[in-house]
JSON list of C-alpha atoms in Angstrom, two decimals:
[
{"chain": "A", "resi": 403, "resn": "UNK", "atom": "CA", "xyz": [-14.79, -11.84, -26.52]},
{"chain": "A", "resi": 404, "resn": "UNK", "atom": "CA", "xyz": [-16.19, -10.06, -24.03]},
{"chain": "A", "resi": 405, "resn": "UNK", "atom": "CA", "xyz": [-14.84, -7.00, -22.36]},
{"chain": "A", "resi": 406, "resn": "UNK", "atom": "CA", "xyz": [-14.60, -9.28, -19.18]},
{"chain": "A", "resi": 407, "resn": "UNK", "atom": "CA", "xyz": [-12.46, -11.94, -20.83]},
{"chain": "A", "resi": 408, "resn": "UNK", "atom": "CA", "xyz": [-8.86, -11.84, -20.93]},
{"chain": "A", "resi": 409, "resn": "UNK", "atom": "CA", "xyz": [-7.06, -10.87, -24.22]},
{"chain": "A", "resi": 410, "resn": "UNK", "atom": "CA", "xyz": [-4.61, -13.97, -25.50]},
{"chain": "A", "resi": 411, "resn": "UNK", "atom": "CA", "xyz": [-1.48, -13.96, -23.58]},
{"chain": "A", "resi": 412, "resn": "UNK", "atom": "CA", "xyz": [1.69, -15.98, -24.99]},
{"chain": "A", "resi": 413, "resn": "UNK", "atom": "CA", "xyz": [2.45, -18.46, -21.93]},
{"chain": "A", "resi": 414, "resn": "UNK", "atom": "CA", "xyz": [6.15, -17.57, -20.02]},
{"chain": "A", "resi": 415, "resn": "UNK", "atom": "CA", "xyz": [8.80, -20.38, -21.11]},
{"chain": "A", "resi": 416, "resn": "UNK", "atom": "CA", "xyz": [9.42, -22.46, -18.47]},
{"chain": "A", "resi": 417, "resn": "UNK", "atom": "CA", "xyz": [11.16, -20.96, -15.21]},
{"chain": "A", "resi": 418, "resn": "UNK", "atom": "CA", "xyz": [9.83, -17.37, -16.01]},
{"chain": "A", "resi": 419, "resn": "UNK", "atom": "CA", "xyz": [6.88, -17.47, -13.51]},
{"chain": "A", "resi": 420, "resn": "UNK", "atom": "CA", "xyz": [8.65, -14.37, -12.02]},
{"chain": "A", "resi": 421, "resn": "UNK", "atom": "CA", "xyz": [7.87, -12.44, -15.21]},
{"chain": "A", "resi": 422, "resn": "UNK", "atom": "CA", "xyz": [4.23, -12.65, -14.93]},
{"chain": "A", "resi": 423, "resn": "UNK", "atom": "CA", "xyz": [4.23, -11.65, -11.11]},
{"chain": "A", "resi": 424, "resn": "UNK", "atom": "CA", "xyz": [6.15, -8.83, -12.07]},
{"chain": "A", "resi": 425, "resn": "UNK", "atom": "CA", "xyz": [3.63, -7.80, -14.76]},
{"chain": "A", "resi": 426, "resn": "UNK", "atom": "CA", "xyz": [0.80, -8.34, -12.60]},
{"chain": "A", "resi": 427, "resn": "UNK", "atom": "CA", "xyz": [2.39, -6.20, -9.90]},
{"chain": "A", "resi": 428, "resn": "UNK", "atom": "CA", "xyz": [3.50, -3.44, -12.51]},
{"chain": "A", "resi": 429, "resn": "UNK", "atom": "CA", "xyz": [-0.61, -3.46, -13.60]},
{"chain": "A", "resi": 430, "resn": "UNK", "atom": "CA", "xyz": [-2.03, -3.37, -10.19]},
{"chain": "A", "resi": 431, "resn": "UNK", "atom": "CA", "xyz": [0.42, -0.38, -9.49]},
{"chain": "A", "resi": 432, "resn": "UNK", "atom": "CA", "xyz": [-0.73, 1.62, -12.67]},
{"chain": "A", "resi": 433, "resn": "UNK", "atom": "CA", "xyz": [-4.55, 0.86, -12.01]},
{"chain": "A", "resi": 434, "resn": "UNK", "atom": "CA", "xyz": [-4.26, 1.65, -8.15]},
{"chain": "A", "resi": 435, "resn": "UNK", "atom": "CA", "xyz": [-2.51, 5.23, -9.29]},
{"chain": "A", "resi": 436, "resn": "UNK", "atom": "CA", "xyz": [-5.09, 5.59, -12.08]},
{"chain": "A", "resi": 437, "resn": "UNK", "atom": "CA", "xyz": [-8.53, 4.67, -11.41]},
{"chain": "A", "resi": 438, "resn": "UNK", "atom": "CA", "xyz": [-10.63, 7.14, -10.36]},
{"chain": "A", "resi": 439, "resn": "UNK", "atom": "CA", "xyz": [-11.73, 4.81, -7.46]},
{"chain": "A", "resi": 440, "resn": "UNK", "atom": "CA", "xyz": [-8.72, 2.78, -6.70]},
{"chain": "A", "resi": 441, "resn": "UNK", "atom": "CA", "xyz": [-10.58, 0.93, -4.03]},
{"chain": "A", "resi": 442, "resn": "UNK", "atom": "CA", "xyz": [-13.10, -0.50, -6.83]},
{"chain": "A", "resi": 443, "resn": "UNK", "atom": "CA", "xyz": [-9.97, -2.78, -8.22]},
{"chain": "A", "resi": 444, "resn": "UNK", "atom": "CA", "xyz": [-10.31, -6.26, -8.76]},
{"chain": "A", "resi": 445, "resn": "UNK", "atom": "CA", "xyz": [-8.40, -9.17, -9.82]},
{"chain": "A", "resi": 446, "resn": "UNK", "atom": "CA", "xyz": [-10.19, -9.55, -12.81]},
{"chain": "A", "resi": 447, "resn": "UNK", "atom": "CA", "xyz": [-9.33, -6.01, -13.93]},
{"chain": "A", "resi": 448, "resn": "UNK", "atom": "CA", "xyz": [-5.74, -6.91, -13.41]},
{"chain": "A", "resi": 449, "resn": "UNK", "atom": "CA", "xyz": [-5.67, -9.93, -15.52]},
{"chain": "A", "resi": 450, "resn": "UNK", "atom": "CA", "xyz": [-7.53, -7.98, -18.39]},
{"chain": "A", "resi": 451, "resn": "UNK", "atom": "CA", "xyz": [-4.60, -5.62, -18.00]},
{"chain": "A", "resi": 452, "resn": "UNK", "atom": "CA", "xyz": [-1.92, -8.27, -18.31]},
{"chain": "A", "resi": 453, "resn": "UNK", "atom": "CA", "xyz": [-3.81, -10.30, -20.38]},
{"chain": "A", "resi": 454, "resn": "UNK", "atom": "CA", "xyz": [-4.13, -13.57, -18.58]},
{"chain": "A", "resi": 455, "resn": "UNK", "atom": "CA", "xyz": [-7.19, -15.50, -17.13]},
{"chain": "A", "resi": 456, "resn": "UNK", "atom": "CA", "xyz": [-7.69, -14.23, -13.78]},
{"chain": "A", "resi": 457, "resn": "UNK", "atom": "CA", "xyz": [-7.40, -18.08, -12.10]},
{"chain": "A", "resi": 458, "resn": "UNK", "atom": "CA", "xyz": [-3.20, -16.89, -13.16]},
{"chain": "A", "resi": 459, "resn": "UNK", "atom": "CA", "xyz": [-2.90, -14.67, -10.43]},
{"chain": "A", "resi": 460, "resn": "UNK", "atom": "CA", "xyz": [-3.54, -17.12, -7.54]},
{"chain": "A", "resi": 461, "resn": "UNK", "atom": "CA", "xyz": [-0.19, -18.98, -8.35]},
{"chain": "A", "resi": 462, "resn": "UNK", "atom": "CA", "xyz": [1.40, -15.78, -6.98]},
{"chain": "A", "resi": 463, "resn": "UNK", "atom": "CA", "xyz": [-0.77, -14.18, -4.87]},
{"chain": "A", "resi": 464, "resn": "UNK", "atom": "CA", "xyz": [-3.54, -15.69, -2.83]},
{"chain": "A", "resi": 465, "resn": "UNK", "atom": "CA", "xyz": [-5.99, -12.67, -3.05]},
{"chain": "A", "resi": 466, "resn": "UNK", "atom": "CA", "xyz": [-6.32, -8.98, -3.90]},
{"chain": "A", "resi": 467, "resn": "UNK", "atom": "CA", "xyz": [-4.97, -7.74, -0.63]},
{"chain": "A", "resi": 468, "resn": "UNK", "atom": "CA", "xyz": [-1.88, -9.38, -0.73]},
{"chain": "A", "resi": 469, "resn": "UNK", "atom": "CA", "xyz": [-1.29, -8.17, -4.06]},
{"chain": "A", "resi": 470, "resn": "UNK", "atom": "CA", "xyz": [-2.48, -4.78, -3.14]},
{"chain": "A", "resi": 471, "resn": "UNK", "atom": "CA", "xyz": [0.02, -4.92, -0.13]},
{"chain": "A", "resi": 472, "resn": "UNK", "atom": "CA", "xyz": [2.73, -5.82, -2.17]},
{"chain": "A", "resi": 473, "resn": "UNK", "atom": "CA", "xyz": [2.01, -2.66, -4.12]},
{"chain": "A", "resi": 474, "resn": "UNK", "atom": "CA", "xyz": [1.90, -0.52, -1.28]},
{"chain": "A", "resi": 475, "resn": "UNK", "atom": "CA", "xyz": [5.24, -1.96, 0.07]},
{"chain": "A", "resi": 476, "resn": "UNK", "atom": "CA", "xyz": [6.73, -0.90, -2.92]},
{"chain": "A", "resi": 477, "resn": "UNK", "atom": "CA", "xyz": [5.55, 2.33, -2.84]},
{"chain": "A", "resi": 478, "resn": "UNK", "atom": "CA", "xyz": [6.51, 2.92, 0.22]},
{"chain": "A", "resi": 479, "resn": "UNK", "atom": "CA", "xyz": [10.33, 1.65, -0.09]},
{"chain": "A", "resi": 480, "resn": "UNK", "atom": "CA", "xyz": [10.67, 4.43, -3.34]},
{"chain": "A", "resi": 481, "resn": "UNK", "atom": "CA", "xyz": [9.26, 7.12, -1.16]},
{"chain": "A", "resi": 482, "resn": "UNK", "atom": "CA", "xyz": [11.82, 5.77, 2.01]},
{"chain": "A", "resi": 483, "resn": "UNK", "atom": "CA", "xyz": [14.73, 5.56, -0.71]},
{"chain": "A", "resi": 484, "resn": "UNK", "atom": "CA", "xyz": [14.03, 9.14, -2.16]},
{"chain": "A", "resi": 485, "resn": "UNK", "atom": "CA", "xyz": [14.10, 10.52, 1.65]},
{"chain": "A", "resi": 486, "resn": "UNK", "atom": "CA", "xyz": [17.04, 8.28, 2.67]},
{"chain": "A", "resi": 487, "resn": "UNK", "atom": "CA", "xyz": [19.20, 9.56, -0.29]},
{"chain": "A", "resi": 488, "resn": "UNK", "atom": "CA", "xyz": [18.25, 13.35, 0.24]},
{"chain": "A", "resi": 489, "resn": "UNK", "atom": "CA", "xyz": [19.58, 12.69, 3.90]},
{"chain": "A", "resi": 490, "resn": "UNK", "atom": "CA", "xyz": [22.43, 11.12, 3.22]},
{"chain": "A", "resi": 491, "resn": "UNK", "atom": "CA", "xyz": [25.98, 13.49, 3.63]},
{"chain": "A", "resi": 492, "resn": "UNK", "atom": "CA", "xyz": [23.58, 16.25, 5.08]},
{"chain": "A", "resi": 493, "resn": "UNK", "atom": "CA", "xyz": [25.67, 18.27, 7.25]},
{"chain": "A", "resi": 494, "resn": "UNK", "atom": "CA", "xyz": [23.89, 18.96, 9.96]},
{"chain": "A", "resi": 495, "resn": "UNK", "atom": "CA", "xyz": [20.62, 18.07, 11.53]},
{"chain": "A", "resi": 496, "resn": "UNK", "atom": "CA", "xyz": [18.37, 20.92, 9.95]},
{"chain": "A", "resi": 497, "resn": "UNK", "atom": "CA", "xyz": [20.22, 20.08, 6.44]},
{"chain": "A", "resi": 498, "resn": "UNK", "atom": "CA", "xyz": [19.13, 16.13, 7.27]},
{"chain": "A", "resi": 499, "resn": "UNK", "atom": "CA", "xyz": [15.51, 17.70, 8.12]},
{"chain": "A", "resi": 500, "resn": "UNK", "atom": "CA", "xyz": [15.43, 19.79, 4.94]},
{"chain": "A", "resi": 501, "resn": "UNK", "atom": "CA", "xyz": [16.53, 17.02, 2.79]},
{"chain": "A", "resi": 502, "resn": "UNK", "atom": "CA", "xyz": [13.71, 14.55, 3.78]},
{"chain": "A", "resi": 503, "resn": "UNK", "atom": "CA", "xyz": [10.94, 16.64, 3.51]},
{"chain": "A", "resi": 504, "resn": "UNK", "atom": "CA", "xyz": [12.09, 18.09, 0.46]},
{"chain": "A", "resi": 505, "resn": "UNK", "atom": "CA", "xyz": [12.05, 14.64, -1.07]},
{"chain": "A", "resi": 506, "resn": "UNK", "atom": "CA", "xyz": [8.68, 13.71, 0.21]},
{"chain": "A", "resi": 507, "resn": "UNK", "atom": "CA", "xyz": [7.17, 16.68, -1.34]},
{"chain": "A", "resi": 508, "resn": "UNK", "atom": "CA", "xyz": [8.56, 16.44, -4.33]},
{"chain": "A", "resi": 509, "resn": "UNK", "atom": "CA", "xyz": [8.02, 12.85, -4.51]},
{"chain": "A", "resi": 510, "resn": "UNK", "atom": "CA", "xyz": [4.33, 13.45, -3.74]},
{"chain": "A", "resi": 511, "resn": "UNK", "atom": "CA", "xyz": [4.29, 15.65, -6.23]},
{"chain": "A", "resi": 512, "resn": "UNK", "atom": "CA", "xyz": [6.02, 14.14, -8.76]},
{"chain": "A", "resi": 513, "resn": "UNK", "atom": "CA", "xyz": [4.06, 10.70, -8.55]},
{"chain": "A", "resi": 514, "resn": "UNK", "atom": "CA", "xyz": [0.37, 12.08, -7.91]},
{"chain": "A", "resi": 515, "resn": "UNK", "atom": "CA", "xyz": [-0.98, 8.90, -8.67]},
{"chain": "A", "resi": 516, "resn": "UNK", "atom": "CA", "xyz": [1.45, 6.57, -6.70]},
{"chain": "A", "resi": 517, "resn": "UNK", "atom": "CA", "xyz": [1.22, 9.24, -3.76]},
{"chain": "A", "resi": 518, "resn": "UNK", "atom": "CA", "xyz": [-2.91, 8.75, -3.63]},
{"chain": "A", "resi": 519, "resn": "UNK", "atom": "CA", "xyz": [-2.18, 5.21, -3.56]},
{"chain": "A", "resi": 520, "resn": "UNK", "atom": "CA", "xyz": [-0.28, 5.48, -0.31]},
{"chain": "A", "resi": 521, "resn": "UNK", "atom": "CA", "xyz": [-1.89, 8.21, 1.60]},
{"chain": "A", "resi": 522, "resn": "UNK", "atom": "CA", "xyz": [-5.24, 8.78, -0.32]},
{"chain": "A", "resi": 523, "resn": "UNK", "atom": "CA", "xyz": [-7.34, 6.47, 2.21]},
{"chain": "A", "resi": 524, "resn": "UNK", "atom": "CA", "xyz": [-10.67, 4.87, 0.75]},
{"chain": "A", "resi": 525, "resn": "UNK", "atom": "CA", "xyz": [-9.15, 1.29, 0.68]},
{"chain": "A", "resi": 526, "resn": "UNK", "atom": "CA", "xyz": [-11.55, -1.21, 2.53]},
{"chain": "A", "resi": 527, "resn": "UNK", "atom": "CA", "xyz": [-10.32, -2.10, 6.05]},
{"chain": "A", "resi": 528, "resn": "UNK", "atom": "CA", "xyz": [-10.63, -5.98, 4.61]},
{"chain": "A", "resi": 529, "resn": "UNK", "atom": "CA", "xyz": [-8.37, -5.26, 2.20]},
{"chain": "A", "resi": 530, "resn": "UNK", "atom": "CA", "xyz": [-5.65, -2.80, 3.05]},
{"chain": "A", "resi": 531, "resn": "UNK", "atom": "CA", "xyz": [-5.55, -3.36, 6.90]},
{"chain": "A", "resi": 532, "resn": "UNK", "atom": "CA", "xyz": [-3.99, -0.86, 8.73]},
{"chain": "A", "resi": 533, "resn": "UNK", "atom": "CA", "xyz": [-0.95, -2.80, 9.57]},
{"chain": "A", "resi": 534, "resn": "UNK", "atom": "CA", "xyz": [-0.29, -2.87, 5.98]},
{"chain": "A", "resi": 535, "resn": "UNK", "atom": "CA", "xyz": [0.82, 0.88, 6.37]},
{"chain": "A", "resi": 536, "resn": "UNK", "atom": "CA", "xyz": [3.80, 0.42, 8.74]},
{"chain": "A", "resi": 537, "resn": "UNK", "atom": "CA", "xyz": [6.13, 1.58, 6.56]},
{"chain": "A", "resi": 538, "resn": "UNK", "atom": "CA", "xyz": [4.60, 4.83, 6.29]},
{"chain": "A", "resi": 539, "resn": "UNK", "atom": "CA", "xyz": [4.65, 5.12, 10.13]},
{"chain": "A", "resi": 540, "resn": "UNK", "atom": "CA", "xyz": [8.48, 4.48, 9.81]},
{"chain": "A", "resi": 541, "resn": "UNK", "atom": "CA", "xyz": [8.82, 7.11, 7.21]},
{"chain": "A", "resi": 542, "resn": "UNK", "atom": "CA", "xyz": [6.92, 9.32, 9.87]},
{"chain": "A", "resi": 543, "resn": "UNK", "atom": "CA", "xyz": [9.28, 8.51, 12.70]},
{"chain": "A", "resi": 544, "resn": "UNK", "atom": "CA", "xyz": [12.29, 9.54, 10.50]},
{"chain": "A", "resi": 545, "resn": "UNK", "atom": "CA", "xyz": [10.64, 12.92, 10.14]},
{"chain": "A", "resi": 546, "resn": "UNK", "atom": "CA", "xyz": [9.67, 13.05, 13.72]},
{"chain": "A", "resi": 547, "resn": "UNK", "atom": "CA", "xyz": [13.54, 12.41, 14.67]},
{"chain": "A", "resi": 548, "resn": "UNK", "atom": "CA", "xyz": [15.13, 14.55, 11.77]},
{"chain": "A", "resi": 549, "resn": "UNK", "atom": "CA", "xyz": [12.42, 17.62, 13.39]},
{"chain": "A", "resi": 550, "resn": "UNK", "atom": "CA", "xyz": [13.47, 16.76, 16.84]},
{"chain": "A", "resi": 551, "resn": "UNK", "atom": "CA", "xyz": [17.34, 17.02, 16.19]},
{"chain": "A", "resi": 552, "resn": "UNK", "atom": "CA", "xyz": [17.25, 20.08, 14.38]},
{"chain": "A", "resi": 553, "resn": "UNK", "atom": "CA", "xyz": [15.04, 22.01, 17.02]},
{"chain": "A", "resi": 554, "resn": "UNK", "atom": "CA", "xyz": [17.46, 20.69, 19.62]},
{"chain": "A", "resi": 555, "resn": "UNK", "atom": "CA", "xyz": [20.38, 22.04, 16.99]},
{"chain": "A", "resi": 556, "resn": "UNK", "atom": "CA", "xyz": [19.17, 25.79, 17.21]},
{"chain": "A", "resi": 557, "resn": "UNK", "atom": "CA", "xyz": [21.63, 28.11, 18.06]},
{"chain": "A", "resi": 558, "resn": "UNK", "atom": "CA", "xyz": [18.99, 29.49, 20.56]},
{"chain": "A", "resi": 559, "resn": "UNK", "atom": "CA", "xyz": [18.75, 26.08, 22.48]},
{"chain": "A", "resi": 560, "resn": "UNK", "atom": "CA", "xyz": [15.59, 23.61, 21.95]},
{"chain": "A", "resi": 561, "resn": "UNK", "atom": "CA", "xyz": [15.97, 21.58, 24.70]},
{"chain": "A", "resi": 562, "resn": "UNK", "atom": "CA", "xyz": [13.60, 20.48, 27.50]},
{"chain": "A", "resi": 563, "resn": "UNK", "atom": "CA", "xyz": [11.12, 18.29, 25.14]},
{"chain": "A", "resi": 564, "resn": "UNK", "atom": "CA", "xyz": [9.98, 15.02, 25.78]},
{"chain": "A", "resi": 565, "resn": "UNK", "atom": "CA", "xyz": [9.55, 12.10, 23.18]},
{"chain": "A", "resi": 566, "resn": "UNK", "atom": "CA", "xyz": [5.83, 12.90, 23.27]},
{"chain": "A", "resi": 567, "resn": "UNK", "atom": "CA", "xyz": [6.38, 16.45, 22.12]},
{"chain": "A", "resi": 568, "resn": "UNK", "atom": "CA", "xyz": [8.61, 15.95, 19.65]},
{"chain": "A", "resi": 569, "resn": "UNK", "atom": "CA", "xyz": [6.04, 13.35, 18.11]},
{"chain": "A", "resi": 570, "resn": "UNK", "atom": "CA", "xyz": [3.42, 15.93, 18.35]},
{"chain": "A", "resi": 571, "resn": "UNK", "atom": "CA", "xyz": [5.68, 18.45, 16.75]},
{"chain": "A", "resi": 572, "resn": "UNK", "atom": "CA", "xyz": [6.63, 15.90, 13.93]},
{"chain": "A", "resi": 573, "resn": "UNK", "atom": "CA", "xyz": [3.05, 14.97, 13.37]},
{"chain": "A", "resi": 574, "resn": "UNK", "atom": "CA", "xyz": [1.91, 18.47, 12.77]},
{"chain": "A", "resi": 575, "resn": "UNK", "atom": "CA", "xyz": [4.88, 18.76, 10.24]},
{"chain": "A", "resi": 576, "resn": "UNK", "atom": "CA", "xyz": [3.80, 15.83, 8.53]},
{"chain": "A", "resi": 577, "resn": "UNK", "atom": "CA", "xyz": [0.33, 16.93, 8.35]},
{"chain": "A", "resi": 578, "resn": "UNK", "atom": "CA", "xyz": [1.77, 20.36, 6.70]},
{"chain": "A", "resi": 579, "resn": "UNK", "atom": "CA", "xyz": [3.45, 18.26, 4.19]},
{"chain": "A", "resi": 580, "resn": "UNK", "atom": "CA", "xyz": [0.87, 16.00, 3.68]},
{"chain": "A", "resi": 581, "resn": "UNK", "atom": "CA", "xyz": [-1.59, 19.03, 2.84]},
{"chain": "A", "resi": 582, "resn": "UNK", "atom": "CA", "xyz": [0.89, 20.53, 0.83]},
{"chain": "A", "resi": 583, "resn": "UNK", "atom": "CA", "xyz": [1.08, 17.79, -1.12]},
{"chain": "A", "resi": 584, "resn": "UNK", "atom": "CA", "xyz": [-2.41, 16.60, -1.79]},
{"chain": "A", "resi": 585, "resn": "UNK", "atom": "CA", "xyz": [-3.80, 20.24, -2.19]},
{"chain": "A", "resi": 586, "resn": "UNK", "atom": "CA", "xyz": [-0.98, 20.86, -4.72]},
{"chain": "A", "resi": 587, "resn": "UNK", "atom": "CA", "xyz": [-1.89, 17.67, -6.64]},
{"chain": "A", "resi": 588, "resn": "UNK", "atom": "CA", "xyz": [-5.89, 18.11, -6.55]},
{"chain": "A", "resi": 589, "resn": "UNK", "atom": "CA", "xyz": [-5.92, 21.64, -7.43]},
{"chain": "A", "resi": 590, "resn": "UNK", "atom": "CA", "xyz": [-2.70, 22.21, -9.47]},
{"chain": "A", "resi": 591, "resn": "UNK", "atom": "CA", "xyz": [-4.45, 24.92, -11.85]},
{"chain": "A", "resi": 592, "resn": "UNK", "atom": "CA", "xyz": [-4.38, 27.21, -8.93]},
{"chain": "A", "resi": 593, "resn": "UNK", "atom": "CA", "xyz": [-2.37, 30.14, -8.81]},
{"chain": "A", "resi": 594, "resn": "UNK", "atom": "CA", "xyz": [-0.14, 28.82, -6.38]},
{"chain": "A", "resi": 595, "resn": "UNK", "atom": "CA", "xyz": [3.16, 30.44, -4.77]},
{"chain": "A", "resi": 596, "resn": "UNK", "atom": "CA", "xyz": [6.27, 28.78, -5.84]},
{"chain": "A", "resi": 597, "resn": "UNK", "atom": "CA", "xyz": [6.38, 25.26, -4.67]},
{"chain": "A", "resi": 598, "resn": "UNK", "atom": "CA", "xyz": [9.97, 26.07, -3.27]},
{"chain": "A", "resi": 599, "resn": "UNK", "atom": "CA", "xyz": [8.56, 28.81, -1.22]},
{"chain": "A", "resi": 600, "resn": "UNK", "atom": "CA", "xyz": [5.98, 26.67, 0.05]},
{"chain": "A", "resi": 601, "resn": "UNK", "atom": "CA", "xyz": [7.98, 24.07, 1.55]},
{"chain": "A", "resi": 602, "resn": "UNK", "atom": "CA", "xyz": [10.70, 26.70, 2.97]},
{"chain": "A", "resi": 603, "resn": "UNK", "atom": "CA", "xyz": [7.89, 28.38, 4.87]},
{"chain": "A", "resi": 604, "resn": "UNK", "atom": "CA", "xyz": [6.59, 25.42, 6.18]},
{"chain": "A", "resi": 605, "resn": "UNK", "atom": "CA", "xyz": [9.94, 23.98, 7.34]},
{"chain": "A", "resi": 606, "resn": "UNK", "atom": "CA", "xyz": [10.70, 27.64, 8.85]},
{"chain": "A", "resi": 607, "resn": "UNK", "atom": "CA", "xyz": [7.61, 27.83, 10.36]},
{"chain": "A", "resi": 608, "resn": "UNK", "atom": "CA", "xyz": [8.02, 24.42, 12.32]},
{"chain": "A", "resi": 609, "resn": "UNK", "atom": "CA", "xyz": [11.75, 24.75, 13.24]},
{"chain": "A", "resi": 610, "resn": "UNK", "atom": "CA", "xyz": [12.06, 28.31, 14.39]},
{"chain": "A", "resi": 611, "resn": "UNK", "atom": "CA", "xyz": [14.79, 28.75, 11.41]},
{"chain": "A", "resi": 612, "resn": "UNK", "atom": "CA", "xyz": [14.97, 31.85, 8.89]},
{"chain": "A", "resi": 613, "resn": "UNK", "atom": "CA", "xyz": [13.57, 30.70, 5.24]},
{"chain": "A", "resi": 614, "resn": "UNK", "atom": "CA", "xyz": [16.89, 31.92, 3.84]},
{"chain": "A", "resi": 615, "resn": "UNK", "atom": "CA", "xyz": [19.01, 29.18, 5.79]},
{"chain": "A", "resi": 616, "resn": "UNK", "atom": "CA", "xyz": [16.74, 26.58, 4.63]},
{"chain": "A", "resi": 617, "resn": "UNK", "atom": "CA", "xyz": [16.59, 27.54, 0.93]},
{"chain": "A", "resi": 618, "resn": "UNK", "atom": "CA", "xyz": [20.39, 27.86, 1.33]},
{"chain": "A", "resi": 619, "resn": "UNK", "atom": "CA", "xyz": [20.86, 24.34, 2.84]},
{"chain": "A", "resi": 620, "resn": "UNK", "atom": "CA", "xyz": [18.87, 22.99, 0.03]},
{"chain": "A", "resi": 621, "resn": "UNK", "atom": "CA", "xyz": [21.10, 24.37, -2.78]},
{"chain": "A", "resi": 622, "resn": "UNK", "atom": "CA", "xyz": [23.94, 22.94, -0.51]},
{"chain": "A", "resi": 623, "resn": "UNK", "atom": "CA", "xyz": [22.91, 19.52, -1.07]},
{"chain": "A", "resi": 624, "resn": "UNK", "atom": "CA", "xyz": [22.03, 20.01, -4.61]},
{"chain": "A", "resi": 625, "resn": "UNK", "atom": "CA", "xyz": [18.14, 19.61, -4.28]},
{"chain": "A", "resi": 626, "resn": "UNK", "atom": "CA", "xyz": [15.85, 22.14, -4.85]},
{"chain": "A", "resi": 627, "resn": "UNK", "atom": "CA", "xyz": [13.34, 22.68, -1.98]}
]
């Protein structure tokens, strides 16, 4: 048997086709997170990972793009759920912002391969069109809204800002958080300052609030920044 041929796999019993679908999704997600060049992923690789013939995939996904986009949606859902959970029950706009951003950073550092799958780029547009990342825009929107609320709620006031200014401020904050995760993951052996301190300082810079206040909010929420 050549390396390109699938290893024999026991057929799923009747009615358990969804089990194969789940295996295909899991295999594609694993390969995307671990391949040195995930943009080179092929259906044949996914099939070999699961132990089926490539033709078996077409009963569940019409092409590689549909499979990859399904994985992207799952990963976005996971990150969004982590951010929502961190914001639930937050005592005020600043606490919500701290929770969302801390969850984003910790998920990205804790799941480097999955984070790269979402934000690493490199996927051909014909495989993963821009609209496949719509859920990412929703995540960004939640950060924009949380930051706008935190800035308006500052003791010294933060009014007078319009939607465009709020969007730009949120985009800059997301850029900083993304850069922190990407660099931390790529160069984790560097003598970085404590990750908690980096996140707190980043949020303090973008909110105009004291670092100690942000760190205290994170501790009160039971989540290390």
